[in-house]
Amino acid sequence: MKSYRSVLAAISLLAAAATAGSFFAQYVMGLNPCPLCILQRVAVIAVLAVSALCLLLPAAKPAGRTAAALLVSLPAAWGLYTAVYQIWLQSLPETEQPSCGAPWTFRLKEWPLFDWWRFVVEGFGNCGVREYVLGVPLPVWSALFFCAVLLLVWGMLFKMRRQKG
């Protein structure tokens, strides 16, 4: 990729595809997301929104690229932490797995305009149950996505700094 803006656009497209895949898995394949899965979905949507908004920053300037890297990294790091936590939780024996808590639809039902965005947080799955896509557990796919985002955004930032300096 030749420009930082193209990296942000690629991240936006990847996040849009991951979000679509998340909804496809739930509403077409019938997989039931757990509270941690929903947190990862929200982190992917946040990466999508932030990377798309960062396209408005002056990416030709080092400060704009650094700001974009920091802003995109926040939801990506949060999502990576959540995915790694779920991978760890799923590695425990079933009797030692902690509860993942109440479903998000229960926790957030009194929020404003909840009926408009309920489909994003709907799901009652168990965090300890492993769901596979192409033989890989879903939280591993999430962790790979968030790692790719972090590597792309910071790798291109450092590459452009070396070229300029």
XYZ file of C-alpha atoms in Angstrom:
165
model
C 0.000 0.000 0.000
C 1.338 3.340 -0.981
C -0.415 5.707 1.384
C -1.627 5.758 4.939
C -5.087 6.620 3.677
C -5.154 3.351 1.702
C -4.303 1.444 4.899
C -7.212 3.112 6.689
C -9.516 2.306 3.767
C -8.344 -1.339 3.788
C -8.965 -1.564 7.537
C -12.450 -0.101 7.030
C -13.196 -2.700 4.358
C -11.846 -5.546 6.510
C -13.918 -4.367 9.465
C -17.034 -4.095 7.280
C -16.456 -7.666 6.058
C -15.891 -8.909 9.615
C -19.053 -7.173 10.802
C -21.050 -8.677 7.946
C -19.564 -12.083 8.773
C -20.568 -11.680 12.394
C -24.183 -10.952 11.475
C -24.163 -13.753 8.882
C -22.936 -16.244 11.495
C -25.679 -15.200 13.901
C -28.695 -14.611 11.681
C -28.035 -17.036 8.794
C -25.877 -19.827 10.260
C -27.769 -19.747 13.562
C -24.766 -19.330 15.867
C -25.696 -17.755 19.197
C -23.149 -15.101 20.288
C -22.170 -14.842 23.925
C -21.568 -11.552 25.806
C -17.826 -11.688 24.996
C -18.574 -12.351 21.321
C -20.827 -9.305 21.307
C -18.070 -7.186 22.876
C -15.763 -8.311 20.073
C -18.454 -7.439 17.502
C -18.808 -3.965 19.009
C -15.007 -3.556 18.908
C -14.976 -4.496 15.195
C -17.776 -1.985 14.517
C -15.790 0.633 16.472
C -12.678 -0.117 14.370
C -14.839 0.330 11.267
C -16.264 3.653 12.458
C -12.964 5.061 13.740
C -10.932 4.022 10.690
C -13.570 5.508 8.377
C -13.586 8.756 10.385
C -9.777 8.829 10.374
C -9.916 9.044 6.593
C -10.943 12.661 7.225
C -7.712 13.417 9.112
C -4.771 14.987 7.248
C -2.927 11.726 6.543
C -0.186 13.574 4.658
C 1.028 15.041 7.954
C 2.835 12.910 10.567
C 0.559 14.185 13.349
C -2.532 13.102 11.403
C -1.124 9.618 10.804
C -0.107 9.269 14.457
C -3.532 10.421 15.642
C -5.190 7.931 13.292
C -2.960 5.099 14.525
C -3.767 5.891 18.147
C -7.494 6.237 17.535
C -7.790 3.011 15.525
C -5.637 1.180 18.070
C -7.974 1.847 20.989
C -10.919 -0.332 19.889
C -8.528 -2.836 18.273
C -6.591 -3.307 21.527
C -9.834 -3.601 23.499
C -11.142 -6.201 21.045
C -7.851 -8.116 21.129
C -7.933 -8.206 24.934
C -11.523 -9.497 24.869
C -10.714 -12.164 22.270
C -7.624 -13.375 24.149
C -9.632 -13.478 27.382
C -12.279 -15.625 25.678
C -9.619 -17.933 24.227
C -8.217 -18.365 27.746
C -11.707 -18.926 29.176
C -12.426 -21.591 26.558
C -9.169 -23.367 27.400
C -10.341 -23.996 30.968
C -12.138 -27.200 31.938
C -15.894 -26.724 31.763
C -16.279 -26.905 35.541
C -13.771 -24.048 36.059
C -15.148 -21.628 33.465
C -16.548 -18.468 35.015
C -19.933 -17.163 33.957
C -19.897 -14.484 31.290
C -22.742 -12.611 32.900
C -26.172 -11.506 31.812
C -26.915 -11.045 28.115
C -26.401 -7.527 26.770
C -30.063 -7.272 25.765
C -30.945 -7.580 29.456
C -28.246 -5.136 30.591
C -29.046 -2.445 28.020
C -32.821 -2.771 27.555
C -33.551 0.595 29.205
C -31.079 2.558 27.036
C -32.422 5.161 24.600
C -33.460 3.862 21.172
C -32.588 0.302 22.230
C -35.003 -1.219 19.724
C -33.056 0.409 16.872
C -29.721 -1.256 17.691
C -30.888 -4.315 19.638
C -29.847 -6.641 16.762
C -26.190 -5.689 17.388
C -26.168 -6.909 21.003
C -28.693 -9.724 20.798
C -27.431 -13.144 21.810
C -27.573 -15.544 24.717
C -24.657 -17.895 24.072
C -22.265 -19.388 26.590
C -18.738 -17.919 26.490
C -17.155 -21.308 27.135
C -18.712 -23.021 24.112
C -16.368 -23.170 21.136
C -17.918 -22.284 17.799
C -15.759 -23.020 14.742
C -15.493 -21.472 11.281
C -13.144 -23.297 8.897
C -11.917 -25.348 11.855
C -10.794 -22.283 13.840
C -12.601 -21.026 16.991
C -14.320 -17.673 16.496
C -12.337 -15.793 19.186
C -9.135 -16.824 17.392
C -10.503 -15.255 14.195
C -11.253 -12.105 16.191
C -7.755 -12.034 17.682
C -6.251 -12.456 14.190
C -8.377 -9.583 12.882
C -7.377 -7.234 15.709
C -3.700 -8.193 15.385
C -3.867 -7.525 11.638
C -5.406 -4.097 12.275
C -2.704 -3.183 14.791
C 0.091 -4.472 12.546
C -1.260 -2.613 9.511
C -1.824 0.708 11.231
C 1.494 0.777 13.122
C 3.564 -0.974 10.466
C 2.587 1.548 7.820
C 3.128 4.432 10.254
C 6.698 3.316 11.012
C 7.375 2.527 7.347
C 6.355 6.051 6.351
C 8.454 7.581 9.144
C 11.534 5.701 7.927
C 10.936 6.840 4.349
C 10.570 10.490 5.389
C 13.490 10.482 7.852
